[in-house]
PDB file of C-alpha atoms and ligand atoms in Angstrom:
ATOM      1  CA  MET A  16      23.351   2.859 -18.251  1.00 74.00           C
ATOM      2  CA  ALA A  17      20.481   1.349 -20.246  1.00 88.00           C
ATOM      3  CA  HIS A  18      17.329   0.583 -18.260  1.00 91.00           C
ATOM      4  CA  ASP A  19      17.544  -3.178 -18.863  1.00 93.00           C
ATOM      5  CA  GLU A  20      21.126  -3.255 -17.647  1.00 96.00           C
ATOM      6  CA  LEU A  21      20.281  -1.238 -14.515  1.00 97.00           C
ATOM      7  CA  ILE A  22      17.496  -3.713 -13.712  1.00 98.00           C
ATOM      8  CA  SER A  23      19.737  -6.744 -14.217  1.00 98.00           C
ATOM      9  CA  THR A  24      22.702  -5.395 -12.194  1.00 98.00           C
ATOM     10  CA  THR A  25      20.277  -4.381  -9.420  1.00 98.00           C
ATOM     11  CA  ALA A  26      18.672  -7.842  -9.426  1.00 98.00           C
ATOM     12  CA  ALA A  27      22.120  -9.471  -9.121  1.00 98.00           C
ATOM     13  CA  PHE A  28      23.057  -7.105  -6.246  1.00 97.00           C
ATOM     14  CA  VAL A  29      19.852  -7.839  -4.320  1.00 97.00           C
ATOM     15  CA  ARG A  30      20.013 -11.564  -4.960  1.00 97.00           C
ATOM     16  CA  GLU A  31      23.508 -11.707  -3.481  1.00 96.00           C
ATOM     17  CA  ARG A  32      22.540  -9.570  -0.461  1.00 94.00           C
ATOM     18  CA  LEU A  33      19.474 -11.607   0.478  1.00 93.00           C
ATOM     19  CA  ARG A  34      21.068 -14.972  -0.292  1.00 91.00           C
ATOM     20  CA  HIS A  35      20.899 -16.305   3.281  1.00 89.00           C
ATOM     21  CA  ASP A  36      17.481 -15.023   4.393  1.00 90.00           C
ATOM     22  CA  SER A  37      15.075 -17.513   5.962  1.00 90.00           C
ATOM     23  CA  SER A  38      12.473 -15.065   7.294  1.00 90.00           C
ATOM     24  CA  GLY A  39      10.294 -14.772   4.184  1.00 90.00           C
ATOM     25  CA  HIS A  40      12.348 -11.819   2.883  1.00 92.00           C
ATOM     26  CA  ASP A  41      14.545 -13.894   0.592  1.00 95.00           C
ATOM     27  CA  TRP A  42      15.354 -13.264  -3.068  1.00 97.00           C
ATOM     28  CA  TRP A  43      12.261 -15.122  -4.272  1.00 97.00           C
ATOM     29  CA  HIS A  44      10.006 -12.743  -2.287  1.00 97.00           C
ATOM     30  CA  ILE A  45      11.743  -9.903  -4.116  1.00 97.00           C
ATOM     31  CA  ASP A  46      11.386 -11.671  -7.464  1.00 98.00           C
ATOM     32  CA  ARG A  47       7.626 -12.223  -6.927  1.00 98.00           C
ATOM     33  CA  VAL A  48       7.114  -8.611  -5.824  1.00 98.00           C
ATOM     34  CA  ARG A  49       9.030  -7.380  -8.842  1.00 98.00           C
ATOM     35  CA  ARG A  50       6.892  -9.471 -11.226  1.00 98.00           C
ATOM     36  CA  ASN A  51       3.657  -8.398  -9.493  1.00 98.00           C
ATOM     37  CA  ALA A  52       4.781  -4.750  -9.499  1.00 98.00           C
ATOM     38  CA  SER A  53       5.683  -4.906 -13.172  1.00 98.00           C
ATOM     39  CA  CYS A  54       2.273  -6.413 -13.999  1.00 97.00           C
ATOM     40  CA  LEU A  55       0.418  -3.802 -11.894  1.00 98.00           C
ATOM     41  CA  ALA A  56       2.494  -0.985 -13.427  1.00 98.00           C
ATOM     42  CA  ARG A  57       1.531  -2.051 -16.962  1.00 98.00           C
ATOM     43  CA  GLN A  58      -2.154  -2.446 -16.030  1.00 97.00           C
ATOM     44  CA  GLU A  59      -2.286   0.880 -14.191  1.00 97.00           C
ATOM     45  CA  GLY A  60      -0.086   2.886 -16.595  1.00 98.00           C
ATOM     46  CA  ALA A  61       2.732   3.540 -14.088  1.00 98.00           C
ATOM     47  CA  ASP A  62       6.455   3.958 -14.842  1.00 98.00           C
ATOM     48  CA  VAL A  63       7.751   0.379 -15.110  1.00 98.00           C
ATOM     49  CA  LEU A  64      11.441   1.182 -14.449  1.00 98.00           C
ATOM     50  CA  VAL A  65      10.685   2.990 -11.168  1.00 98.00           C
ATOM     51  CA  CYS A  66       8.307   0.210 -10.057  1.00 98.00           C
ATOM     52  CA  GLU A  67      10.755  -2.587 -10.855  1.00 98.00           C
ATOM     53  CA  LEU A  68      13.700  -0.854  -9.170  1.00 98.00           C
ATOM     54  CA  ALA A  69      11.661  -0.038  -6.067  1.00 98.00           C
ATOM     55  CA  ALA A  70      10.379  -3.634  -5.915  1.00 98.00           C
ATOM     56  CA  LEU A  71      13.908  -5.012  -6.284  1.00 98.00           C
ATOM     57  CA  LEU A  72      15.355  -2.720  -3.591  1.00 97.00           C
ATOM     58  CA  HIS A  73      12.401  -2.467  -1.181  1.00 96.00           C
ATOM     59  CA  ASP A  74      13.666  -4.999   1.406  1.00 95.00           C
ATOM     60  CA  VAL A  75      17.408  -4.598   0.924  1.00 94.00           C
ATOM     61  CA  ALA A  76      17.799  -3.057   4.408  1.00 88.00           C
ATOM     62  CA  ASP A  77      14.364  -3.494   6.005  1.00 86.00           C
ATOM     63  CA  TRP A  78      13.843  -1.831   9.442  1.00 84.00           C
ATOM     64  CA  LYS A  79      12.746  -5.234  10.827  1.00 82.00           C
ATOM     65  CA  PHE A  80      16.354  -6.415  10.469  1.00 85.00           C
ATOM     66  CA  HIS A  81      18.079  -3.105  11.297  1.00 87.00           C
ATOM     67  CA  GLY A  82      17.014  -2.447  14.877  1.00 87.00           C
ATOM     68  CA  GLY A  83      13.843  -0.626  13.778  1.00 89.00           C
ATOM     69  CA  ASP A  84      15.791   1.987  11.769  1.00 91.00           C
ATOM     70  CA  GLU A  85      13.420   2.874   8.915  1.00 90.00           C
ATOM     71  CA  THR A  86      16.018   5.132   7.232  1.00 93.00           C
ATOM     72  CA  ALA A  87      18.360   2.179   6.516  1.00 95.00           C
ATOM     73  CA  GLY A  88      16.329   0.919   3.523  1.00 95.00           C
ATOM     74  CA  PRO A  89      16.103   4.124   1.489  1.00 96.00           C
ATOM     75  CA  ARG A  90      19.742   4.923   2.348  1.00 96.00           C
ATOM     76  CA  ALA A  91      21.038   1.553   1.085  1.00 96.00           C
ATOM     77  CA  ALA A  92      18.929   1.873  -2.088  1.00 97.00           C
ATOM     78  CA  ARG A  93      20.232   5.406  -2.748  1.00 98.00           C
ATOM     79  CA  GLU A  94      23.865   4.330  -2.297  1.00 97.00           C
ATOM     80  CA  TRP A  95      23.400   1.481  -4.728  1.00 98.00           C
ATOM     81  CA  LEU A  96      21.572   3.513  -7.386  1.00 98.00           C
ATOM     82  CA  GLN A  97      24.123   6.348  -7.138  1.00 98.00           C
ATOM     83  CA  SER A  98      26.938   3.821  -7.573  1.00 98.00           C
ATOM     84  CA  GLN A  99      25.213   2.792 -10.815  1.00 97.00           C
ATOM     85  CA  SER A 100      24.824   6.439 -11.959  1.00 96.00           C
ATOM     86  CA  ALA A 101      21.021   6.150 -12.149  1.00 97.00           C
ATOM     87  CA  GLU A 102      19.144   9.365 -13.002  1.00 97.00           C
ATOM     88  CA  PRO A 103      18.572  11.541  -9.886  1.00 98.00           C
ATOM     89  CA  ALA A 104      14.795  11.716 -10.508  1.00 98.00           C
ATOM     90  CA  VAL A 105      14.598   7.922 -10.673  1.00 98.00           C
ATOM     91  CA  ILE A 106      16.661   7.597  -7.470  1.00 98.00           C
ATOM     92  CA  ASP A 107      14.393  10.046  -5.621  1.00 98.00           C
ATOM     93  CA  ALA A 108      11.219   8.296  -6.813  1.00 98.00           C
ATOM     94  CA  VAL A 109      12.511   4.839  -5.847  1.00 98.00           C
ATOM     95  CA  CYS A 110      13.791   5.922  -2.413  1.00 97.00           C
ATOM     96  CA  ASP A 111      10.552   7.737  -1.598  1.00 97.00           C
ATOM     97  CA  ILE A 112       8.598   4.535  -2.318  1.00 97.00           C
ATOM     98  CA  ILE A 113      10.951   2.429  -0.167  1.00 97.00           C
ATOM     99  CA  ALA A 114      10.611   4.880   2.733  1.00 95.00           C
ATOM    100  CA  ARG A 115       6.799   4.561   2.640  1.00 96.00           C
ATOM    101  CA  VAL A 116       6.114   0.993   1.520  1.00 96.00           C
ATOM    102  CA  SER A 117       6.055  -0.883   4.848  1.00 95.00           C
ATOM    103  CA  PHE A 118       2.944  -1.661   6.857  1.00 96.00           C
ATOM    104  CA  LYS A 119       3.219   0.377  10.090  1.00 96.00           C
ATOM    105  CA  GLY A 120       0.378  -0.858  12.288  1.00 97.00           C
ATOM    106  CA  ALA A 121      -3.383  -1.329  12.029  1.00 97.00           C
ATOM    107  CA  GLY A 122      -4.075   2.217  13.220  1.00 97.00           C
ATOM    108  CA  VAL A 123      -1.488   3.942  11.003  1.00 97.00           C
ATOM    109  CA  ALA A 124      -2.350   5.262   7.527  1.00 91.00           C
ATOM    110  CA  THR A 125       0.452   4.692   4.991  1.00 86.00           C
ATOM    111  CA  ASP A 126       0.357   7.644   2.676  1.00 85.00           C
ATOM    112  CA  MET A 127       1.531   6.719  -0.841  1.00 95.00           C
ATOM    113  CA  PRO A 128       1.319   9.775  -3.094  1.00 96.00           C
ATOM    114  CA  THR A 129       2.506   8.297  -6.423  1.00 98.00           C
ATOM    115  CA  LEU A 130       0.925   5.719  -8.731  1.00 98.00           C
ATOM    116  CA  GLU A 131       4.282   3.893  -8.869  1.00 98.00           C
ATOM    117  CA  GLY A 132       4.319   3.669  -5.065  1.00 98.00           C
ATOM    118  CA  ARG A 133       0.778   2.321  -4.994  1.00 98.00           C
ATOM    119  CA  CYS A 134       1.717  -0.414  -7.500  1.00 98.00           C
ATOM    120  CA  VAL A 135       4.802  -1.468  -5.489  1.00 98.00           C
ATOM    121  CA  GLN A 136       2.967  -1.398  -2.167  1.00 98.00           C
ATOM    122  CA  ASP A 137       0.105  -3.496  -3.551  1.00 98.00           C
ATOM    123  CA  ALA A 138       2.611  -5.940  -5.073  1.00 98.00           C
ATOM    124  CA  ASP A 139       4.419  -6.316  -1.727  1.00 98.00           C
ATOM    125  CA  ARG A 140       1.112  -6.762   0.092  1.00 98.00           C
ATOM    126  CA  LEU A 141      -0.119  -9.416  -2.345  1.00 98.00           C
ATOM    127  CA  ASP A 142       2.907 -11.466  -1.300  1.00 98.00           C
ATOM    128  CA  ALA A 143       1.874 -11.119   2.367  1.00 98.00           C
ATOM    129  CA  ILE A 144      -1.516 -12.823   1.808  1.00 98.00           C
ATOM    130  CA  GLY A 145      -2.735 -16.036   0.159  1.00 98.00           C
ATOM    131  CA  ALA A 146      -0.806 -19.328   0.421  1.00 98.00           C
ATOM    132  CA  ILE A 147       2.553 -17.591   0.103  1.00 98.00           C
ATOM    133  CA  GLY A 148       1.595 -15.051   2.756  1.00 98.00           C
ATOM    134  CA  ILE A 149       0.753 -17.868   5.193  1.00 98.00           C
ATOM    135  CA  ALA A 150       4.077 -19.605   4.488  1.00 98.00           C
ATOM    136  CA  ARG A 151       5.997 -16.326   4.914  1.00 98.00           C
ATOM    137  CA  ALA A 152       4.269 -15.476   8.205  1.00 98.00           C
ATOM    138  CA  PHE A 153       5.288 -18.805   9.772  1.00 98.00           C
ATOM    139  CA  ALA A 154       8.799 -18.567   8.321  1.00 97.00           C
ATOM    140  CA  PHE A 155       9.116 -15.116   9.917  1.00 96.00           C
ATOM    141  CA  GLY A 156       7.707 -16.317  13.233  1.00 97.00           C
ATOM    142  CA  GLY A 157      10.096 -19.288  13.317  1.00 96.00           C
ATOM    143  CA  HIS A 158      13.052 -17.095  12.396  1.00 95.00           C
ATOM    144  CA  PHE A 159      12.325 -14.719  15.285  1.00 94.00           C
ATOM    145  CA  GLY A 160      11.380 -17.456  17.790  1.00 96.00           C
ATOM    146  CA  ARG A 161       7.710 -16.480  18.034  1.00 96.00           C
ATOM    147  CA  PRO A 162       5.089 -18.981  19.247  1.00 97.00           C
ATOM    148  CA  MET A 163       2.772 -20.232  16.512  1.00 98.00           C
ATOM    149  CA  TYR A 164      -0.375 -19.525  18.518  1.00 98.00           C
ATOM    150  CA  ASP A 165      -1.213 -18.804  22.154  1.00 98.00           C
ATOM    151  CA  PRO A 166      -4.927 -18.633  23.068  1.00 97.00           C
ATOM    152  CA  GLU A 167      -3.994 -16.623  26.173  1.00 97.00           C
ATOM    153  CA  HIS A 168      -2.361 -13.879  24.086  1.00 97.00           C
ATOM    154  CA  PRO A 169      -5.021 -12.072  22.023  1.00 97.00           C
ATOM    155  CA  PRO A 170      -4.215  -9.918  18.961  1.00 97.00           C
ATOM    156  CA  GLU A 171      -3.570  -6.206  19.525  1.00 96.00           C
ATOM    157  CA  TRP A 172      -4.507  -3.048  17.641  1.00 95.00           C
ATOM    158  CA  HIS A 173      -1.348  -0.999  17.096  1.00 97.00           C
ATOM    159  CA  PRO A 174      -2.104   2.723  17.096  1.00 97.00           C
ATOM    160  CA  SER A 175       1.441   3.826  16.161  1.00 96.00           C
ATOM    161  CA  PHE A 176       4.463   2.625  14.202  1.00 95.00           C
ATOM    162  CA  GLU A 177       6.431   2.544  17.466  1.00 94.00           C
ATOM    163  CA  ALA A 178       3.874   0.168  19.049  1.00 96.00           C
ATOM    164  CA  TYR A 179       3.875  -2.017  15.907  1.00 96.00           C
ATOM    165  CA  LYS A 180       7.683  -2.181  15.863  1.00 94.00           C
ATOM    166  CA  GLN A 181       7.719  -3.504  19.408  1.00 93.00           C
ATOM    167  CA  LYS A 182       5.229  -6.305  18.901  1.00 92.00           C
ATOM    168  CA  SER A 183       6.475  -9.829  19.543  1.00 92.00           C
ATOM    169  CA  GLY A 184       3.267 -11.866  19.704  1.00 95.00           C
ATOM    170  CA  PRO A 185       2.340 -15.236  18.195  1.00 98.00           C
ATOM    171  CA  THR A 186       2.238 -15.629  14.428  1.00 98.00           C
ATOM    172  CA  ILE A 187      -1.524 -16.256  14.317  1.00 98.00           C
ATOM    173  CA  ASN A 188      -2.005 -12.807  15.863  1.00 98.00           C
ATOM    174  CA  HIS A 189      -0.195 -11.291  12.888  1.00 98.00           C
ATOM    175  CA  PHE A 190      -3.096 -12.406  10.676  1.00 98.00           C
ATOM    176  CA  TYR A 191      -5.465 -10.178  12.698  1.00 98.00           C
ATOM    177  CA  GLU A 192      -2.945  -7.388  13.240  1.00 98.00           C
ATOM    178  CA  LYS A 193      -1.990  -7.066   9.573  1.00 98.00           C
ATOM    179  CA  LEU A 194      -2.720  -9.749   6.985  1.00 98.00           C
ATOM    180  CA  LEU A 195      -6.545  -9.725   7.111  1.00 98.00           C
ATOM    181  CA  LEU A 196      -6.537  -5.905   6.927  1.00 98.00           C
ATOM    182  CA  LEU A 197      -4.611  -5.703   3.658  1.00 98.00           C
ATOM    183  CA  LYS A 198      -7.463  -6.497   1.241  1.00 98.00           C
ATOM    184  CA  ASP A 199      -9.290  -3.278   2.131  1.00 97.00           C
ATOM    185  CA  ARG A 200      -6.091  -1.221   1.991  1.00 97.00           C
ATOM    186  CA  MET A 201      -5.068  -2.124  -1.552  1.00 97.00           C
ATOM    187  CA  GLN A 202      -4.595   1.039  -3.600  1.00 97.00           C
ATOM    188  CA  THR A 203      -4.967  -0.046  -7.227  1.00 97.00           C
ATOM    189  CA  ALA A 204      -7.934  -1.653  -8.980  1.00 97.00           C
ATOM    190  CA  THR A 205      -5.760  -4.559 -10.153  1.00 96.00           C
ATOM    191  CA  GLY A 206      -4.328  -5.082  -6.662  1.00 97.00           C
ATOM    192  CA  ARG A 207      -7.806  -5.058  -5.135  1.00 98.00           C
ATOM    193  CA  ARG A 208      -8.997  -7.670  -7.607  1.00 97.00           C
ATOM    194  CA  LEU A 209      -5.992  -9.959  -7.023  1.00 97.00           C
ATOM    195  CA  ALA A 210      -6.266  -9.606  -3.233  1.00 98.00           C
ATOM    196  CA  GLU A 211      -9.843 -10.973  -3.058  1.00 98.00           C
ATOM    197  CA  GLN A 212      -8.993 -14.611  -3.718  1.00 98.00           C
ATOM    198  CA  ARG A 213      -5.821 -14.539  -1.607  1.00 98.00           C
ATOM    199  CA  HIS A 214      -7.816 -13.063   1.273  1.00 98.00           C
ATOM    200  CA  ARG A 215     -10.268 -15.974   1.091  1.00 98.00           C
ATOM    201  CA  VAL A 216      -7.307 -18.382   1.389  1.00 98.00           C
ATOM    202  CA  LEU A 217      -6.355 -16.680   4.691  1.00 98.00           C
ATOM    203  CA  GLU A 218      -9.909 -16.981   5.996  1.00 98.00           C
ATOM    204  CA  GLU A 219     -10.168 -20.643   5.003  1.00 98.00           C
ATOM    205  CA  PHE A 220      -6.793 -21.395   6.600  1.00 98.00           C
ATOM    206  CA  LEU A 221      -7.797 -19.747   9.894  1.00 98.00           C
ATOM    207  CA  ALA A 222     -11.160 -21.566   9.983  1.00 98.00           C
ATOM    208  CA  GLN A 223      -9.394 -24.903   9.484  1.00 98.00           C
ATOM    209  CA  PHE A 224      -6.623 -24.014  11.972  1.00 98.00           C
ATOM    210  CA  PHE A 225      -9.128 -23.272  14.748  1.00 98.00           C
ATOM    211  CA  ALA A 226     -11.290 -26.292  13.886  1.00 97.00           C
ATOM    212  CA  GLU A 227      -8.240 -28.530  14.324  1.00 97.00           C
ATOM    213  CA  TRP A 228      -7.060 -26.618  17.414  1.00 97.00           C
ATOM    214  CA  ASN A 229     -10.416 -27.062  19.127  1.00 95.00           C
ATOM    215  CA  GLY A 230     -10.591 -30.730  18.158  1.00 94.00           C
ATOM    216  CA  PRO A 231     -13.566 -32.863  17.189  1.00 87.00           C
ATOM    217  CA  GLY A 232     -15.146 -32.844  20.669  1.00 74.00           C
TER     218      GLY A 232
HETATM  219  P1  LIG B 318       6.161  -4.850   5.095  1.00 66.65           P
HETATM  220  O1  LIG B 318       7.289  -3.977   4.670  1.00 66.65           O
HETATM  221  O2  LIG B 318       4.794  -4.288   4.814  1.00 66.65           O
HETATM  222  O3  LIG B 318       6.302  -5.320   6.537  1.00 66.65           O
HETATM  223  P2  LIG B 318       7.510  -7.140   4.025  1.00 66.65           P
HETATM  224  O4  LIG B 318       7.770  -7.442   2.603  1.00 66.65           O
HETATM  225  O5  LIG B 318       8.647  -6.724   4.909  1.00 66.65           O
HETATM  226  O6  LIG B 318       6.302  -6.126   4.179  1.00 66.65           O
HETATM  227  O7  LIG B 318       6.910  -8.474   4.606  1.00 66.65           O
HETATM  228  C1  LIG B 318       6.395  -8.558   5.863  1.00 66.65           C
HETATM  229  C2  LIG B 318       6.028 -10.002   6.100  1.00 66.65           C
HETATM  230  O8  LIG B 318       6.845 -10.544   7.132  1.00 66.65           O
HETATM  231  C3  LIG B 318       4.632 -10.143   6.640  1.00 66.65           C
HETATM  232  O9  LIG B 318       3.662 -10.024   5.698  1.00 66.65           O
HETATM  233  C4  LIG B 318       4.723 -11.486   7.296  1.00 66.65           C
HETATM  234  O10 LIG B 318       4.698 -12.497   6.372  1.00 66.65           O
HETATM  235  C5  LIG B 318       6.067 -11.344   7.928  1.00 66.65           C
HETATM  236  N1  LIG B 318       5.943 -10.748   9.249  1.00 66.65           N
HETATM  237  C6  LIG B 318       6.259  -9.523   9.668  1.00 66.65           C
HETATM  238  N2  LIG B 318       6.021  -9.383  10.993  1.00 66.65           N
HETATM  239  C7  LIG B 318       5.533 -10.569  11.397  1.00 66.65           C
HETATM  240  C8  LIG B 318       5.108 -11.091  12.654  1.00 66.65           C
HETATM  241  N3  LIG B 318       5.144 -10.371  13.770  1.00 66.65           N
HETATM  242  N4  LIG B 318       4.671 -12.361  12.682  1.00 66.65           N
HETATM  243  C9  LIG B 318       4.664 -13.123  11.572  1.00 66.65           C
HETATM  244  N5  LIG B 318       5.057 -12.682  10.368  1.00 66.65           N
HETATM  245  C10 LIG B 318       5.489 -11.424  10.289  1.00 66.65           C
HETATM  246 NI1  LIG B 319       8.589  -7.064   0.965  1.00 66.65          NI
END
């Protein structure tokens, strides 16, 4: 199958699968990550097909929606790509990225050995910060019934993926537990540059949020 056709059939498959999502993992998240990944891949000289396929398939069976099972994502991606007779080397590269891409806790290093993986991870992380990142965090919190903020429930430092998986705190805590950490964990020069401004939007939002929370008195 030609590369363009594989990309378009994969996009249609993912769009259909994520049609009903309201947790910030909907098709338009995937579309933004794919466009960011494609842009980073061209800037950084990575393989564009692998980056676009990994971006398209990266949340198709996310552990957050599969009882914490982090093998569900790469497995679903492999089944799909095999059904489309994609090249085995492309399938392996894409599934390896999907297995590694997720944030796994403040204290956990996410090893990403390939340039393609670094482009996709940065693209996914760019969509977790800035104005869109703020909107997604509250969409996720609402979807899972989390409080918006609770001053009696401080943020936590998660030393392991297991601890991170079990967290259920307020959405504002997620900013300290993940979102504000992403800028310094970007892995490409382009990603680092794009993250700067989006990071400032998070900081400005939090300053305003707490100013309003504390009131004028
Ligand atoms: P990752 O695979 O790194 O987790 P995703 O593309 O799945 O990235 O997006 C994760 C996004 O979901 C977060 O950036 C945030 O917007 C939202 N999210 C995940 N966990 C929480 C949480 N506990 N509270 C609020 N938002 C969350
Ligand atoms: Ni994602």
